[in-house]
JSON list of N, CA and C in Angstrom, two decimals:
[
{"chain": "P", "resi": 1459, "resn": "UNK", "atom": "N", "xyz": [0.84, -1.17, 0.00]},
{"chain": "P", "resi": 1459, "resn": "UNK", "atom": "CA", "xyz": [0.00, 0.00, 0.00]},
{"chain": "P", "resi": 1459, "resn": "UNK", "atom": "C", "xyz": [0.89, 1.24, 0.00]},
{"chain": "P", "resi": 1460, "resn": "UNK", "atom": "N", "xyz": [0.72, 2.11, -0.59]},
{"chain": "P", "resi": 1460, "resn": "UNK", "atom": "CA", "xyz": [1.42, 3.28, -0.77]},
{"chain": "P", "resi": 1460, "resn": "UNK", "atom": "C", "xyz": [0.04, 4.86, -0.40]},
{"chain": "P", "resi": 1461, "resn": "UNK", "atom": "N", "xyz": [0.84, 5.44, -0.41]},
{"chain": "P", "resi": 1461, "resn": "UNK", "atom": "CA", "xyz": [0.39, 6.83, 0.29]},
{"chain": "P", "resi": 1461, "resn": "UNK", "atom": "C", "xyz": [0.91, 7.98, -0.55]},
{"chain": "P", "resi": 1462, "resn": "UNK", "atom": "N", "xyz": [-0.14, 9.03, -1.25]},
{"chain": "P", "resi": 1462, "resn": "UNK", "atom": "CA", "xyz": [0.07, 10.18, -1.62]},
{"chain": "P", "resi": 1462, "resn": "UNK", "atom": "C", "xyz": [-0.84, 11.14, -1.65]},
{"chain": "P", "resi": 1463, "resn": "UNK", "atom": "N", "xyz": [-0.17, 12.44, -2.47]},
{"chain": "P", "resi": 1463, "resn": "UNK", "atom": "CA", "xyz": [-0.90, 13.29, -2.18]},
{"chain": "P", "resi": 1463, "resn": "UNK", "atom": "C", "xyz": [-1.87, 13.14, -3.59]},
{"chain": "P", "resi": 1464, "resn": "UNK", "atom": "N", "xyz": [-2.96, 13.87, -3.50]},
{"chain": "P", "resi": 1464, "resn": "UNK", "atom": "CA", "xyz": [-3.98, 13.99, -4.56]},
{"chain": "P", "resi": 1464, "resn": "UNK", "atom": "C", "xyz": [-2.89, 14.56, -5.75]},
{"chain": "P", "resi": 1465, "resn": "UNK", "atom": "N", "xyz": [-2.99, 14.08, -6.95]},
{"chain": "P", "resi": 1465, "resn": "UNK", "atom": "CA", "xyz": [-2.83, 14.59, -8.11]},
{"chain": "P", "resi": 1465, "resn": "UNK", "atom": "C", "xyz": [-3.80, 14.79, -8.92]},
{"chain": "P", "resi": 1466, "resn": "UNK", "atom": "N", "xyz": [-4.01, 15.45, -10.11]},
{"chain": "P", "resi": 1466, "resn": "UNK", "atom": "CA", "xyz": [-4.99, 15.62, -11.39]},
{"chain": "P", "resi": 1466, "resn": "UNK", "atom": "C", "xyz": [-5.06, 14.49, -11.73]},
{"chain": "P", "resi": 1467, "resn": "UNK", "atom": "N", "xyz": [-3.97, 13.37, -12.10]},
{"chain": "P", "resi": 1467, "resn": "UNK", "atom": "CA", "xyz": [-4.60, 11.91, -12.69]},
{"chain": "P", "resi": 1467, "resn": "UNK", "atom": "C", "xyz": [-5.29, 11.48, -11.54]},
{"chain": "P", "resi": 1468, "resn": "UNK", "atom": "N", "xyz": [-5.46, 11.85, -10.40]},
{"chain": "P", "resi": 1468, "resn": "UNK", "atom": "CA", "xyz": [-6.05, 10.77, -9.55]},
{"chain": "P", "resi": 1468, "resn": "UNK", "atom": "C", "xyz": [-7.39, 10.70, -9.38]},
{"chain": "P", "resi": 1469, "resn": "UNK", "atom": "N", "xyz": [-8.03, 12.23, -9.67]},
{"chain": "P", "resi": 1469, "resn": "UNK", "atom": "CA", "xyz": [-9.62, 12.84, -9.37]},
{"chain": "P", "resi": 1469, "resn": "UNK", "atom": "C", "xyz": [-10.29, 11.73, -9.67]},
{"chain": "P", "resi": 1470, "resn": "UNK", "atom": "N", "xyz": [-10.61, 11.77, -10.80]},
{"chain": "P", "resi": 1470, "resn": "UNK", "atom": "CA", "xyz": [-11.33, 10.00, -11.60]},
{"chain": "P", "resi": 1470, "resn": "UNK", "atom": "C", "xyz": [-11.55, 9.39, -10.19]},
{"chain": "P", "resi": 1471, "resn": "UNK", "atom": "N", "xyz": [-10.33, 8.69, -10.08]},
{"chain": "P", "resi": 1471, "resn": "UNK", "atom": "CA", "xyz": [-10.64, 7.20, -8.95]},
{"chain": "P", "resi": 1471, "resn": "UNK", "atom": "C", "xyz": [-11.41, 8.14, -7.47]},
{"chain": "P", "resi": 1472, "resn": "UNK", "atom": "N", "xyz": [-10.84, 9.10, -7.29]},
{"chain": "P", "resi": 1472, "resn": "UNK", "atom": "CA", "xyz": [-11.56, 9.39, -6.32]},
{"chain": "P", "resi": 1472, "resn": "UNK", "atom": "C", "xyz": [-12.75, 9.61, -6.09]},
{"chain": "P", "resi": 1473, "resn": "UNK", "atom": "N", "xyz": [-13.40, 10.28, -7.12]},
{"chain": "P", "resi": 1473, "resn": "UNK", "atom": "CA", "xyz": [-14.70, 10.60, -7.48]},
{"chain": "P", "resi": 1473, "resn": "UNK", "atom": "C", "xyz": [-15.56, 8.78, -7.20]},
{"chain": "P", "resi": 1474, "resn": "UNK", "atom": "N", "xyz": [-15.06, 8.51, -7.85]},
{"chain": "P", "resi": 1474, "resn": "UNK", "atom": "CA", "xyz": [-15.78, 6.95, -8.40]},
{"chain": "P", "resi": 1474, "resn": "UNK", "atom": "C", "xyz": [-15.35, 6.28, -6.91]},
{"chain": "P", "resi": 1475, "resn": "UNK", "atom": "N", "xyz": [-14.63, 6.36, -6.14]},
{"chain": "P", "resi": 1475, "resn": "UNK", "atom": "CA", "xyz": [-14.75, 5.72, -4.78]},
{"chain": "P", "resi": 1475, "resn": "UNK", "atom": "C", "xyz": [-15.45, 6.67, -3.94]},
{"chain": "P", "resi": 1476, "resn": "UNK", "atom": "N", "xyz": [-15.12, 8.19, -3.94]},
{"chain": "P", "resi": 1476, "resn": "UNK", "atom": "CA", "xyz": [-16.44, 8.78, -3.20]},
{"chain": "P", "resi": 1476, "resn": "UNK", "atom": "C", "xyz": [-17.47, 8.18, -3.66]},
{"chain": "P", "resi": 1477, "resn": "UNK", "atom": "N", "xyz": [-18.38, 8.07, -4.53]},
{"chain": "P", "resi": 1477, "resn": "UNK", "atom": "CA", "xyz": [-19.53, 7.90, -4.61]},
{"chain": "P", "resi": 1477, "resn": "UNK", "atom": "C", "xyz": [-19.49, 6.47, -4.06]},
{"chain": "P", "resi": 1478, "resn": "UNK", "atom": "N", "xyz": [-18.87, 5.29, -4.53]},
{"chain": "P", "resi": 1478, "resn": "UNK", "atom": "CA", "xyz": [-19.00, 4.19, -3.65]},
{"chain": "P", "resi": 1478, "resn": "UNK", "atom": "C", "xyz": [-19.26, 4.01, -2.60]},
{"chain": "P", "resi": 1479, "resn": "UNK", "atom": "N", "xyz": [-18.48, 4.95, -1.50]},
{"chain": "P", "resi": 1479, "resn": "UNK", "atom": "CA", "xyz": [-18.31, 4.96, -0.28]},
{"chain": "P", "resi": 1479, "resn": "UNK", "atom": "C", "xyz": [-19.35, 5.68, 0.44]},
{"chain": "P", "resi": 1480, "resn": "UNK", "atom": "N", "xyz": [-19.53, 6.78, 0.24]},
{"chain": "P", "resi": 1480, "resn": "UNK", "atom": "CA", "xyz": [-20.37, 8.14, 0.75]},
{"chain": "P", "resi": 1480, "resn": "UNK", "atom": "C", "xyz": [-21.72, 8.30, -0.16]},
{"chain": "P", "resi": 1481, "resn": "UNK", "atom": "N", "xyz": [-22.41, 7.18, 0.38]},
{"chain": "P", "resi": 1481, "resn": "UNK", "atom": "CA", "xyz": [-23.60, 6.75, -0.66]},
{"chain": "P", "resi": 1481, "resn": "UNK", "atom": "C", "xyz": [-24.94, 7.86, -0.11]},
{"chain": "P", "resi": 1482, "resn": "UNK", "atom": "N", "xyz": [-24.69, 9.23, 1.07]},
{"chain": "P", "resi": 1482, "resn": "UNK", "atom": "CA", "xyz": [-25.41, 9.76, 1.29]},
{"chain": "P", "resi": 1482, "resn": "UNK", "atom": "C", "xyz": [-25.23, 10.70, 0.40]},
{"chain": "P", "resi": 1483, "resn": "UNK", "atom": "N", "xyz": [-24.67, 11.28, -0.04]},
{"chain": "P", "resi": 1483, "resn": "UNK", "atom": "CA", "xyz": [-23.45, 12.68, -0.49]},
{"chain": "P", "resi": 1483, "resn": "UNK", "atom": "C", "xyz": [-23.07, 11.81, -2.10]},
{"chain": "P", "resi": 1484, "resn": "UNK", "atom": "N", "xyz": [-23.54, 11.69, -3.03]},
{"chain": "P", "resi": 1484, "resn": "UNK", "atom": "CA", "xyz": [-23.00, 11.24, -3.98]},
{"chain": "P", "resi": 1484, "resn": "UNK", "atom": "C", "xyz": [-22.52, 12.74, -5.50]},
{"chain": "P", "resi": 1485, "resn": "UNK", "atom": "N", "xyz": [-21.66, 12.81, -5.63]},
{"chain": "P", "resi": 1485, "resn": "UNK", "atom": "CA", "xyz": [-21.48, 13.67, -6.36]},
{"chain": "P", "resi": 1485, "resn": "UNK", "atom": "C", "xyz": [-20.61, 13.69, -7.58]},
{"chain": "P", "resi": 1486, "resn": "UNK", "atom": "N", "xyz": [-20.93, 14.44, -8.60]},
{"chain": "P", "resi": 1486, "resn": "UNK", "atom": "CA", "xyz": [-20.70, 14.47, -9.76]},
{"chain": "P", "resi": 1486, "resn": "UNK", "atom": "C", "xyz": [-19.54, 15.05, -9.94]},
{"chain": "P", "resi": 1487, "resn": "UNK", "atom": "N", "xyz": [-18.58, 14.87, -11.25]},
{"chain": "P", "resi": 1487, "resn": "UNK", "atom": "CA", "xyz": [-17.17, 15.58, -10.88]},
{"chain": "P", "resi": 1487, "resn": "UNK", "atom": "C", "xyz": [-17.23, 17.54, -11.20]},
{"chain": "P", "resi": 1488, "resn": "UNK", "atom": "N", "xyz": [-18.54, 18.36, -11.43]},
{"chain": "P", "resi": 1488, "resn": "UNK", "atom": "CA", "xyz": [-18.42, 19.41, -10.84]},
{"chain": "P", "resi": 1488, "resn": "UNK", "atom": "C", "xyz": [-18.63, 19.86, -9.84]},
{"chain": "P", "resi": 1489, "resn": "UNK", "atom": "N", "xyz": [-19.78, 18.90, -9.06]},
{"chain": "P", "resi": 1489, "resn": "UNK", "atom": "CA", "xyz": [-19.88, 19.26, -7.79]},
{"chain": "P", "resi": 1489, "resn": "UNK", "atom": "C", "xyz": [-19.19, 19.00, -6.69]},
{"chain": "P", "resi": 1490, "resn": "UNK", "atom": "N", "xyz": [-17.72, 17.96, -7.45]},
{"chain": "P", "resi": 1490, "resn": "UNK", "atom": "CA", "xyz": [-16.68, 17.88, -6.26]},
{"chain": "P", "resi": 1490, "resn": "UNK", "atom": "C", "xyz": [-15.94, 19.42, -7.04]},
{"chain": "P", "resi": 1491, "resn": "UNK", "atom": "N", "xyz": [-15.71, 19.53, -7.70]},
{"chain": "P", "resi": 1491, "resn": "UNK", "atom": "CA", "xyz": [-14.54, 20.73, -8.04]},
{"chain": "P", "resi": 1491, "resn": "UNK", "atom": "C", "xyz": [-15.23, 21.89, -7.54]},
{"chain": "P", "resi": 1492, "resn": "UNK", "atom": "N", "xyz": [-16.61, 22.35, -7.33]},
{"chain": "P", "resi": 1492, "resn": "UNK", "atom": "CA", "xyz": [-17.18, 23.18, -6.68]},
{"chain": "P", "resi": 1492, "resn": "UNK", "atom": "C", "xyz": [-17.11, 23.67, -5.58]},
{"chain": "P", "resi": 1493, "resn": "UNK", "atom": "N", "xyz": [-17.51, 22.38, -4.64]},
{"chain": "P", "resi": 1493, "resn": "UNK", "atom": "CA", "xyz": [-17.26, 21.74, -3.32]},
{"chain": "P", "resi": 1493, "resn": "UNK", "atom": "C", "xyz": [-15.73, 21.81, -2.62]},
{"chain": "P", "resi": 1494, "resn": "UNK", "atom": "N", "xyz": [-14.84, 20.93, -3.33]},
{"chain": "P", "resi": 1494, "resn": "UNK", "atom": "CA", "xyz": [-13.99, 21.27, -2.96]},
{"chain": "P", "resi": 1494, "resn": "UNK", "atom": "C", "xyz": [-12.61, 21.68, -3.50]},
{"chain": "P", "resi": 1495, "resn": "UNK", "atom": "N", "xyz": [-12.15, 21.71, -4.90]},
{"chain": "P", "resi": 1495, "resn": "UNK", "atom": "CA", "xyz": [-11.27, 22.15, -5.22]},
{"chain": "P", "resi": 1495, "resn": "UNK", "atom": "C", "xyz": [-11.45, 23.90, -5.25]},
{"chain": "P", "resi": 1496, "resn": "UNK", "atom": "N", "xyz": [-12.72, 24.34, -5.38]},
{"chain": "P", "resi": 1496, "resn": "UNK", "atom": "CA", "xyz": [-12.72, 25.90, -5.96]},
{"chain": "P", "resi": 1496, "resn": "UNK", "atom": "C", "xyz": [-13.25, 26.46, -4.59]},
{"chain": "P", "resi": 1497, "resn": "UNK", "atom": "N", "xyz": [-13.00, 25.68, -3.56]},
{"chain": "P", "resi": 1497, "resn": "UNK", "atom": "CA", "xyz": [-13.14, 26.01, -2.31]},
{"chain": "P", "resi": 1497, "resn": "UNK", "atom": "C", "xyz": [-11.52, 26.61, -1.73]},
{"chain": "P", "resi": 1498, "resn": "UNK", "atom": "N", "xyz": [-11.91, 28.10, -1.13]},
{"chain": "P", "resi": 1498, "resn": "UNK", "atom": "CA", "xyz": [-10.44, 29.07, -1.33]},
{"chain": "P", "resi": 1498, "resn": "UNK", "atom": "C", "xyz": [-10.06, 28.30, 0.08]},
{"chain": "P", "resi": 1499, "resn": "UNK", "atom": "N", "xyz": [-10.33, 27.88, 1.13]},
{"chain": "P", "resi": 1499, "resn": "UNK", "atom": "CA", "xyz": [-9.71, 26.96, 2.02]},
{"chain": "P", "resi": 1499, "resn": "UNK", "atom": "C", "xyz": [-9.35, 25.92, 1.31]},
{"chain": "P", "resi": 1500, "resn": "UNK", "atom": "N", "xyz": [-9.28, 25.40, 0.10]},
{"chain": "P", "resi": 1500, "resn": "UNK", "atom": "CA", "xyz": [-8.82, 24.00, 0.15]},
{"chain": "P", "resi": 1500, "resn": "UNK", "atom": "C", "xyz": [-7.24, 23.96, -0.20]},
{"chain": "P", "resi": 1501, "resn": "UNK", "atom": "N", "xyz": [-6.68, 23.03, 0.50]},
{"chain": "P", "resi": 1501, "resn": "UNK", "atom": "CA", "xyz": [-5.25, 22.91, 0.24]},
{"chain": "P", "resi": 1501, "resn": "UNK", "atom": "C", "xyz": [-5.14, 21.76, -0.04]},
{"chain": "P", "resi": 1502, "resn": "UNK", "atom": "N", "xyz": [-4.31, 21.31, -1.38]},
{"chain": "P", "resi": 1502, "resn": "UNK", "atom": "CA", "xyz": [-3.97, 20.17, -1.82]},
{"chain": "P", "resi": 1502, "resn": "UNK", "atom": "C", "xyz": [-3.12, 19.29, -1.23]},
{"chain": "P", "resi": 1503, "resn": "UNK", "atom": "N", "xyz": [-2.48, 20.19, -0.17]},
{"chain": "P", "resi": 1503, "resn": "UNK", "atom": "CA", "xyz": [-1.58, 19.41, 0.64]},
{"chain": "P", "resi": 1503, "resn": "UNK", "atom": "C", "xyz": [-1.88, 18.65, 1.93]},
{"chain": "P", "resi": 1504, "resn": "UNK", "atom": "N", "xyz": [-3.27, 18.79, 1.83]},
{"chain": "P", "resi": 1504, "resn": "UNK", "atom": "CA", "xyz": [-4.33, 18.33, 2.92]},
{"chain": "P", "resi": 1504, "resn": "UNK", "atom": "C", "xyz": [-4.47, 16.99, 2.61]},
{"chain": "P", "resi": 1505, "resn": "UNK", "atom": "N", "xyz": [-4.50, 16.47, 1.26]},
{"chain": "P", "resi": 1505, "resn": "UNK", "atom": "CA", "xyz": [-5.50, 15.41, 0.92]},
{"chain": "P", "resi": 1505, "resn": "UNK", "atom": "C", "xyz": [-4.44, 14.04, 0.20]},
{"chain": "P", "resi": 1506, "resn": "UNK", "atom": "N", "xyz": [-4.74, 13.40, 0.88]},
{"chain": "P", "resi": 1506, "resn": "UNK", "atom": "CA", "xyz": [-3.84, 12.37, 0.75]},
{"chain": "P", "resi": 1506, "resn": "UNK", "atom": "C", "xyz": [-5.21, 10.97, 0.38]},
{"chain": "P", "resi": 1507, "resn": "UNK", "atom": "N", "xyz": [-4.27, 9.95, -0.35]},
{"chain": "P", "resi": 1507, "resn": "UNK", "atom": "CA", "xyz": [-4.99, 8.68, -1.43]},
{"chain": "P", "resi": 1507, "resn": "UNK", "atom": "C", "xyz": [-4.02, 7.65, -0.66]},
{"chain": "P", "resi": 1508, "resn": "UNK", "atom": "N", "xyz": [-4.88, 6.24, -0.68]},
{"chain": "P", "resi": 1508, "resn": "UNK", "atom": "CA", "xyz": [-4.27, 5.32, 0.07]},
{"chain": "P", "resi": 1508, "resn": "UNK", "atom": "C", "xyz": [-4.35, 4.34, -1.70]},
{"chain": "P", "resi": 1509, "resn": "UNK", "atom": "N", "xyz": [-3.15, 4.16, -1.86]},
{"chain": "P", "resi": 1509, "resn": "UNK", "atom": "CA", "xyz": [-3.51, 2.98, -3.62]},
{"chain": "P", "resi": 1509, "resn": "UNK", "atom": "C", "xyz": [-2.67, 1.83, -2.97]},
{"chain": "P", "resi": 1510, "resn": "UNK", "atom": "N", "xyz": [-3.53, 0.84, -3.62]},
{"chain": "P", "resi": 1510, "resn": "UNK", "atom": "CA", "xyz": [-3.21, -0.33, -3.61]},
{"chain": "P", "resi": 1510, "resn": "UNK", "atom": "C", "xyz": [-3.19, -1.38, -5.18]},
{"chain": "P", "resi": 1511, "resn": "UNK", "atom": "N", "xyz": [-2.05, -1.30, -5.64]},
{"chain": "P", "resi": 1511, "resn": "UNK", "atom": "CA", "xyz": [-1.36, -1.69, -6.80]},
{"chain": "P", "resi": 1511, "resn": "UNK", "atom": "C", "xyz": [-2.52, -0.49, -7.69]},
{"chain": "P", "resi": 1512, "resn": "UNK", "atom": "N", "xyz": [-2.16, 0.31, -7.95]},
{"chain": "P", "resi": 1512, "resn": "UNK", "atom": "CA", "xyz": [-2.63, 1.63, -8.86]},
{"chain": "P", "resi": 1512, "resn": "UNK", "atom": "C", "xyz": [-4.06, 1.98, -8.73]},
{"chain": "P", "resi": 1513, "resn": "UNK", "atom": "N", "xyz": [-4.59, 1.43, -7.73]},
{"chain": "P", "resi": 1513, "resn": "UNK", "atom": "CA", "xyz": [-6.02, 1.54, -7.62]},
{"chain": "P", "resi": 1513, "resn": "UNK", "atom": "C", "xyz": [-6.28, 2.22, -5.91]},
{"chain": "P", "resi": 1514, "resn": "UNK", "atom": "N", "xyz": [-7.04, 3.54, -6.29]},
{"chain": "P", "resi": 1514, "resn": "UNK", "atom": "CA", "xyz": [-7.71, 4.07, -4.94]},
{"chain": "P", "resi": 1514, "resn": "UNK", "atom": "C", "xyz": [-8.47, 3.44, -3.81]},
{"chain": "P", "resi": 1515, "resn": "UNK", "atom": "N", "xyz": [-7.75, 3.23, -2.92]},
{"chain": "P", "resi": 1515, "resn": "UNK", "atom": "CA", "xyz": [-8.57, 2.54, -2.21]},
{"chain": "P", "resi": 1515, "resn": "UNK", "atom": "C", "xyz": [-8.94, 3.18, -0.53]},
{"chain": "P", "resi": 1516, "resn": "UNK", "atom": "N", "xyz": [-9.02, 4.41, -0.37]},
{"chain": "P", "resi": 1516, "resn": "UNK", "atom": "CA", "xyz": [-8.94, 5.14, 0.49]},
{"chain": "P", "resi": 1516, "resn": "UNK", "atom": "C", "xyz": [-8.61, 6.35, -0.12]},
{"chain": "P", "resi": 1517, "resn": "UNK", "atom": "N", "xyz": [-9.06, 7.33, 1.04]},
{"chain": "P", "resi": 1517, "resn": "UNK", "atom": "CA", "xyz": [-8.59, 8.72, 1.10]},
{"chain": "P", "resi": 1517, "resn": "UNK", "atom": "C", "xyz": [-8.70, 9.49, 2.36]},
{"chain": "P", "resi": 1518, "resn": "UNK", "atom": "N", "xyz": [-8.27, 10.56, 2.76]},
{"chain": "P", "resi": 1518, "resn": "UNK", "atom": "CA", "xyz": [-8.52, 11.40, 3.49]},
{"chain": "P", "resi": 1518, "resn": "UNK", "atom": "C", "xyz": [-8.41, 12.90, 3.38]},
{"chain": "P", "resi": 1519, "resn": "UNK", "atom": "N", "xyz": [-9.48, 13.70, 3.49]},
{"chain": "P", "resi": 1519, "resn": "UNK", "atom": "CA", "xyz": [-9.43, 15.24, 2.79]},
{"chain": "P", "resi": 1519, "resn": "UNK", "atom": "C", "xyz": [-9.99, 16.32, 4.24]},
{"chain": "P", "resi": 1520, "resn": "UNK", "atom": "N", "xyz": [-8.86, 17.16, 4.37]},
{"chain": "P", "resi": 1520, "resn": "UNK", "atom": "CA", "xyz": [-9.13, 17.87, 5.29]},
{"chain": "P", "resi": 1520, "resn": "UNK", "atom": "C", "xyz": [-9.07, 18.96, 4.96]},
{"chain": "P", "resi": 1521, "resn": "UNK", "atom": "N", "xyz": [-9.72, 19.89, 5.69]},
{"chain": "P", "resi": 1521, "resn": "UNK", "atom": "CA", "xyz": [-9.89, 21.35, 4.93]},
{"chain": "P", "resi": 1521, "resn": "UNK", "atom": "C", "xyz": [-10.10, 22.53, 6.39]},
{"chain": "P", "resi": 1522, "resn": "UNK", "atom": "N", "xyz": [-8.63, 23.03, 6.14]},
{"chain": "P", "resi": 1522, "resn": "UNK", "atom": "CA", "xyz": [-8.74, 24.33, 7.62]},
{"chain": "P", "resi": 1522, "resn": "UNK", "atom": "C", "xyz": [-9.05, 25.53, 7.44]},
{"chain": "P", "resi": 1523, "resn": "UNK", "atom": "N", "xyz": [-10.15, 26.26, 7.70]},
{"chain": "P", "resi": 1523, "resn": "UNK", "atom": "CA", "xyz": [-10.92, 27.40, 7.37]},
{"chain": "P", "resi": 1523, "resn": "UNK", "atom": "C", "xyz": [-9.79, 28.15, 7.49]},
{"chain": "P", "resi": 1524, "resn": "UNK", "atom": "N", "xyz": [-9.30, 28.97, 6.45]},
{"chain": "P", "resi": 1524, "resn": "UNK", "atom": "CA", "xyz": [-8.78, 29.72, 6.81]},
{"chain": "P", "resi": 1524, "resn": "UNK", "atom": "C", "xyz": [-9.55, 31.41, 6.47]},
{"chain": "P", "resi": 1525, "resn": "UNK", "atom": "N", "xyz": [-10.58, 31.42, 5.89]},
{"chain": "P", "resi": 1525, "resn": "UNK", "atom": "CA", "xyz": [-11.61, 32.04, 5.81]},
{"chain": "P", "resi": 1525, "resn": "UNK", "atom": "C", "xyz": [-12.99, 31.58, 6.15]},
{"chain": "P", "resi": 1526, "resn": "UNK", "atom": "N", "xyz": [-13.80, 32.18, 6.96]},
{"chain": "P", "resi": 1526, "resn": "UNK", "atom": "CA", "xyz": [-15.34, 32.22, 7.20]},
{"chain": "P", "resi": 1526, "resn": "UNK", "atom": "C", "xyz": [-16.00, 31.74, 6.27]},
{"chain": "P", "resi": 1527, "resn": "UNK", "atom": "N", "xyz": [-16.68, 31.12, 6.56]},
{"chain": "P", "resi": 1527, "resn": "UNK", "atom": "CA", "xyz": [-17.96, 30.42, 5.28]},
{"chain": "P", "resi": 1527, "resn": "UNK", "atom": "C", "xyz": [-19.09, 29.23, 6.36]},
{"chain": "P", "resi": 1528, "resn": "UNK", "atom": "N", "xyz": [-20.14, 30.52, 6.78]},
{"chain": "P", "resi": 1528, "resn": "UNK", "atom": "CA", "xyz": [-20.70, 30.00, 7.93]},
{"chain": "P", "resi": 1528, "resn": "UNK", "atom": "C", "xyz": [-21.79, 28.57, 7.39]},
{"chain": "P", "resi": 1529, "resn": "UNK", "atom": "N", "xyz": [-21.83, 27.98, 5.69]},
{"chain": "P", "resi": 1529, "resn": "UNK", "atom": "CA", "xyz": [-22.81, 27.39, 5.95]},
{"chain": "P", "resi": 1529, "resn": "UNK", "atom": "C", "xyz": [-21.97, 26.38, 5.54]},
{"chain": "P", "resi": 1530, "resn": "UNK", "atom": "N", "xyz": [-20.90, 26.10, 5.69]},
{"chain": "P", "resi": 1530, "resn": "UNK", "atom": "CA", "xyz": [-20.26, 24.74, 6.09]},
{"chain": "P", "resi": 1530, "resn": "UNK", "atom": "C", "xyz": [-19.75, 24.46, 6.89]},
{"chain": "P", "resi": 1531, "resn": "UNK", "atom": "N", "xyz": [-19.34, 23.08, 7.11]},
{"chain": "P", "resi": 1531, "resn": "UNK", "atom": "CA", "xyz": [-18.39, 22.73, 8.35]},
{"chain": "P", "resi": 1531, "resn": "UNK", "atom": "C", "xyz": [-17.50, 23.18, 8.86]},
{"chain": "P", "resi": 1532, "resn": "UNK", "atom": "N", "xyz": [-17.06, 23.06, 10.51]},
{"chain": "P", "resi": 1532, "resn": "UNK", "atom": "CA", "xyz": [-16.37, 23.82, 11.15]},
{"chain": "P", "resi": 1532, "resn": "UNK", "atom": "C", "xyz": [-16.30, 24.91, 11.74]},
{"chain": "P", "resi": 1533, "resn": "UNK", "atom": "N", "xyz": [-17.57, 25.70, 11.23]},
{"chain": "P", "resi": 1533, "resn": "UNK", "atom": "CA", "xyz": [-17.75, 27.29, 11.89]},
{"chain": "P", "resi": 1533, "resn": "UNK", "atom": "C", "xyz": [-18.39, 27.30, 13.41]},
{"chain": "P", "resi": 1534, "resn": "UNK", "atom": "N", "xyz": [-18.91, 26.08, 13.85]},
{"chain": "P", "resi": 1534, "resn": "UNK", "atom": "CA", "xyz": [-19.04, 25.86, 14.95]},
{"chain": "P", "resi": 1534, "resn": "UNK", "atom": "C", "xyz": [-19.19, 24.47, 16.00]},
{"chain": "P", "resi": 1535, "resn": "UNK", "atom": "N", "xyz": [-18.34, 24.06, 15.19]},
{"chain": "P", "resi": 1535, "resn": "UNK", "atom": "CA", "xyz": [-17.59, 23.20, 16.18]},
{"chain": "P", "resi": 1535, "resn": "UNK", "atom": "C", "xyz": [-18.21, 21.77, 16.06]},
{"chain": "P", "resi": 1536, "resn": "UNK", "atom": "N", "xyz": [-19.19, 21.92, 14.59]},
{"chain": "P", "resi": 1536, "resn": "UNK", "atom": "CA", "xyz": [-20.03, 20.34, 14.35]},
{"chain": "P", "resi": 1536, "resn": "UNK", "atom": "C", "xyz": [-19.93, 19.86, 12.75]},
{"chain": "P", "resi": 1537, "resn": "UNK", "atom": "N", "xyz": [-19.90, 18.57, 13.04]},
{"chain": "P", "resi": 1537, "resn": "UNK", "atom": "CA", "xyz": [-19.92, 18.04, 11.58]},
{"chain": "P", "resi": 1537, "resn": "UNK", "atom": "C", "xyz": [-21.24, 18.22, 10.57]},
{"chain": "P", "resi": 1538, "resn": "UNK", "atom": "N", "xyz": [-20.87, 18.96, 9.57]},
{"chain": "P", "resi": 1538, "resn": "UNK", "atom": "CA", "xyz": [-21.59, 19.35, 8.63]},
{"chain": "P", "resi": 1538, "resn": "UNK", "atom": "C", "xyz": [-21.10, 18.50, 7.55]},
{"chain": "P", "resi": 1539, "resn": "UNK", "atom": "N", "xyz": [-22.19, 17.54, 6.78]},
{"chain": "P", "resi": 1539, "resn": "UNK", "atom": "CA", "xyz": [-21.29, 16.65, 5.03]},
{"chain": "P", "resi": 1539, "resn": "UNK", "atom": "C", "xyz": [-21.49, 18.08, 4.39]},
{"chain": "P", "resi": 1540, "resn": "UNK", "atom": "N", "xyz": [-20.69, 17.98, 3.35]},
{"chain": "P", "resi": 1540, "resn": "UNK", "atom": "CA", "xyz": [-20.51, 18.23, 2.06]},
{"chain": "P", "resi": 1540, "resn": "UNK", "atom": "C", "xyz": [-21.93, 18.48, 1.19]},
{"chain": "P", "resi": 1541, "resn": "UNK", "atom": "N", "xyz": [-22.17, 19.36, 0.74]},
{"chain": "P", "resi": 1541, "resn": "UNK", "atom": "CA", "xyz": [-24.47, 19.72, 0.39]},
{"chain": "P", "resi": 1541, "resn": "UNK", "atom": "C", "xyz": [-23.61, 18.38, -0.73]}
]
């Protein structure tokens, strides 16, 4: 198993295992680039992919306000998903 950070080839697999996984929250690949790439808190250096022989099999994406944006997560101290 290997460990990295998100790249542009990787979006694809991620997308397609988000939706696998997070079967409440299923989203399309603009409404992740919406969500969270064109989100001015997001840092790429946050988000790390777990592959197992070239295939996504995990992830983890964290995102530290570094600007206000009261109708998502974190502005007070509770878990809010992703609209």
């Amino acid at each position: 198993m290997n460990y990295h950070q998100l790249t542009s080839k990787d979006v694809s697999q991620l997308l397609e295992l988000w939706n696998e996984v997070v079967l409440e929250y299923p989203l399309t690949m603009k409404k992740l680039v919406q969500t969270l790439f064109c989100d001015e808190n997001y840092d790429n250096q946050a988000t790390f992919l777990a592959e197992n022989e070239k295939e996504i099999v995990g992830f983890c994406i964290a995102i530290k306000r570094k600007y206000p944006y009261l109708e998502k997560a974190g502005q007070d101290n509770r878990f809010m998903p992703l609209p």
